[in-house]
């Protein structure tokens, strides 16, 4: 099993080639690109990453993630927990700044749903990244700084 900062298809391919491993383990790389699993599956089946995730797919996944947390943890804890994840989703969704700030101060399901509806209506503020290089912090030395 190959492990260690696999964030993109290129990282996975390099790990397979360099180590000869049979599988790779994905951790932080999935935070800003949860579609990495779909891309890896398509790549394994047909040699191509498949289509880029759409803006709607990204919003749908974020919404399903949040509502799944609500059903398991309740509204209050889900809102607190999801605040940590908004930054990761925002790398790809690219919401307008005022709507992003609303989400990082999330306090209710209604606020989340209303904000996501506004994000859908306004669209991303810059082009979607497609098969992008996620901004995942990686230690450059001993991990005592983490």
Short mmCIF file of C-alpha atoms in Angstrom, two decimals:
data_model
loop_
_atom_site.label_atom_id
_atom_site.label_comp_id
_atom_site.label_asym_id
_atom_site.label_seq_id
_atom_site.Cartn_x
_atom_site.Cartn_y
_atom_site.Cartn_z
CA UNK A 1 0.00 0.00 0.00
CA UNK A 2 1.51 3.31 -1.09
CA UNK A 3 1.01 6.16 1.32
CA UNK A 4 2.21 9.71 1.67
CA UNK A 5 0.68 12.93 0.37
CA UNK A 6 -1.18 11.51 -2.62
CA UNK A 7 -3.25 14.48 -3.73
CA UNK A 8 -3.60 14.03 -7.48
CA UNK A 9 -3.66 11.36 -10.17
CA UNK A 10 -0.05 12.28 -10.94
CA UNK A 11 0.91 11.60 -7.32
CA UNK A 12 -0.82 8.21 -7.45
CA UNK A 13 0.83 7.29 -10.76
CA UNK A 14 4.26 8.27 -9.43
CA UNK A 15 3.72 6.21 -6.27
CA UNK A 16 2.68 3.15 -8.27
CA UNK A 17 5.66 3.51 -10.58
CA UNK A 18 8.28 4.27 -7.92
CA UNK A 19 7.21 1.68 -5.35
CA UNK A 20 5.44 -1.04 -7.33
CA UNK A 21 2.65 -0.99 -4.76
CA UNK A 22 -0.76 -2.53 -5.50
CA UNK A 23 -2.83 0.28 -3.97
CA UNK A 24 -2.57 3.81 -2.61
CA UNK A 25 -3.92 5.35 0.57
CA UNK A 26 -5.62 8.75 0.29
CA UNK A 27 -5.78 11.14 3.24
CA UNK A 28 -5.51 14.92 3.13
CA UNK A 29 -5.62 14.88 -0.66
CA UNK A 30 -9.33 14.08 -0.53
CA UNK A 31 -10.12 17.14 1.56
CA UNK A 32 -9.85 19.68 -1.23
CA UNK A 33 -10.62 17.21 -4.01
CA UNK A 34 -13.15 14.62 -2.83
CA UNK A 35 -13.64 13.66 -6.48
CA UNK A 36 -10.13 12.18 -6.46
CA UNK A 37 -11.66 8.76 -5.71
CA UNK A 38 -13.90 8.93 -8.78
CA UNK A 39 -10.95 10.10 -10.88
CA UNK A 40 -8.74 7.27 -9.60
CA UNK A 41 -11.45 4.70 -10.28
CA UNK A 42 -11.93 5.93 -13.84
CA UNK A 43 -8.17 6.04 -14.36
CA UNK A 44 -7.84 2.44 -13.14
CA UNK A 45 -10.66 1.25 -15.41
CA UNK A 46 -9.94 3.12 -18.65
CA UNK A 47 -6.70 5.06 -18.24
CA UNK A 48 -8.39 8.47 -18.15
CA UNK A 49 -9.55 10.54 -15.15
CA UNK A 50 -13.02 11.00 -16.62
CA UNK A 51 -14.94 14.26 -16.74
CA UNK A 52 -14.15 17.10 -14.39
CA UNK A 53 -16.69 17.50 -11.60
CA UNK A 54 -19.21 20.22 -12.37
CA UNK A 55 -20.05 23.16 -10.17
CA UNK A 56 -23.42 21.54 -9.38
CA UNK A 57 -21.79 18.21 -8.48
CA UNK A 58 -19.41 19.97 -6.12
CA UNK A 59 -22.26 21.81 -4.40
CA UNK A 60 -24.35 18.65 -4.21
CA UNK A 61 -21.50 16.76 -2.55
CA UNK A 62 -20.88 19.57 -0.07
CA UNK A 63 -24.58 19.68 0.77
CA UNK A 64 -24.83 15.90 1.16
CA UNK A 65 -21.77 15.97 3.42
CA UNK A 66 -23.24 18.69 5.63
CA UNK A 67 -26.69 17.11 5.84
CA UNK A 68 -25.09 13.74 6.63
CA UNK A 69 -23.31 15.37 9.56
CA UNK A 70 -26.58 16.94 10.71
CA UNK A 71 -28.33 13.55 10.68
CA UNK A 72 -25.51 11.94 12.68
CA UNK A 73 -24.44 14.73 15.03
CA UNK A 74 -27.34 17.16 15.23
CA UNK A 75 -27.54 20.70 13.93
CA UNK A 76 -25.31 22.43 16.47
CA UNK A 77 -22.35 20.03 16.31
CA UNK A 78 -22.66 19.60 12.55
CA UNK A 79 -22.40 23.37 12.08
CA UNK A 80 -19.30 23.54 14.27
CA UNK A 81 -17.66 20.59 12.54
CA UNK A 82 -18.50 21.75 9.05
CA UNK A 83 -16.93 25.16 9.58
CA UNK A 84 -13.55 23.40 9.45
CA UNK A 85 -14.37 21.85 6.08
CA UNK A 86 -15.66 24.95 4.29
CA UNK A 87 -12.14 26.08 3.40
CA UNK A 88 -11.46 22.79 1.61
CA UNK A 89 -14.70 22.96 -0.37
CA UNK A 90 -14.13 26.62 -1.22
CA UNK A 91 -10.93 25.82 -3.13
CA UNK A 92 -13.03 24.17 -5.79
CA UNK A 93 -16.44 25.85 -5.43
CA UNK A 94 -15.03 29.38 -5.28
CA UNK A 95 -18.01 31.09 -3.67
CA UNK A 96 -18.33 34.87 -3.48
CA UNK A 97 -16.49 36.19 -0.42
CA UNK A 98 -19.59 37.30 1.49
CA UNK A 99 -21.18 33.87 1.08
CA UNK A 100 -17.95 32.13 2.07
CA UNK A 101 -17.88 34.20 5.27
CA UNK A 102 -21.46 33.22 6.00
CA UNK A 103 -20.48 29.55 5.78
CA UNK A 104 -17.40 29.81 7.98
CA UNK A 105 -19.67 31.29 10.65
CA UNK A 106 -22.34 28.65 10.07
CA UNK A 107 -24.97 28.48 12.80
CA UNK A 108 -27.95 26.61 11.33
CA UNK A 109 -29.15 24.25 8.63
CA UNK A 110 -31.38 26.98 7.26
CA UNK A 111 -28.43 29.37 6.91
CA UNK A 112 -26.45 26.65 5.13
CA UNK A 113 -29.27 25.82 2.70
CA UNK A 114 -30.01 29.50 1.98
CA UNK A 115 -26.31 30.24 1.41
CA UNK A 116 -25.82 27.24 -0.89
CA UNK A 117 -28.87 28.35 -2.89
CA UNK A 118 -27.28 31.79 -3.31
CA UNK A 119 -23.95 30.23 -4.30
CA UNK A 120 -25.77 28.14 -6.92
CA UNK A 121 -27.49 31.23 -8.27
CA UNK A 122 -24.32 33.35 -8.38
CA UNK A 123 -21.93 30.67 -9.66
CA UNK A 124 -18.20 30.55 -8.95
CA UNK A 125 -16.27 33.83 -8.80
CA UNK A 126 -13.46 32.38 -10.94
CA UNK A 127 -13.09 29.38 -13.28
CA UNK A 128 -13.43 25.94 -11.72
CA UNK A 129 -10.12 24.16 -11.28
CA UNK A 130 -10.98 20.82 -12.95
CA UNK A 131 -8.25 18.26 -12.23
CA UNK A 132 -6.43 20.70 -10.04
CA UNK A 133 -3.45 20.67 -7.74
CA UNK A 134 -5.02 21.00 -4.30
CA UNK A 135 -3.49 23.28 -1.71
CA UNK A 136 -2.78 20.69 0.94
CA UNK A 137 -0.14 21.55 3.52
CA UNK A 138 2.63 18.99 3.51
CA UNK A 139 5.44 18.93 6.08
CA UNK A 140 8.86 19.70 4.68
CA UNK A 141 10.72 18.19 7.59
CA UNK A 142 10.04 16.65 11.00
CA UNK A 143 6.37 16.79 11.86
CA UNK A 144 6.93 18.28 15.30
CA UNK A 145 5.47 21.53 13.86
CA UNK A 146 2.06 19.93 13.29
#
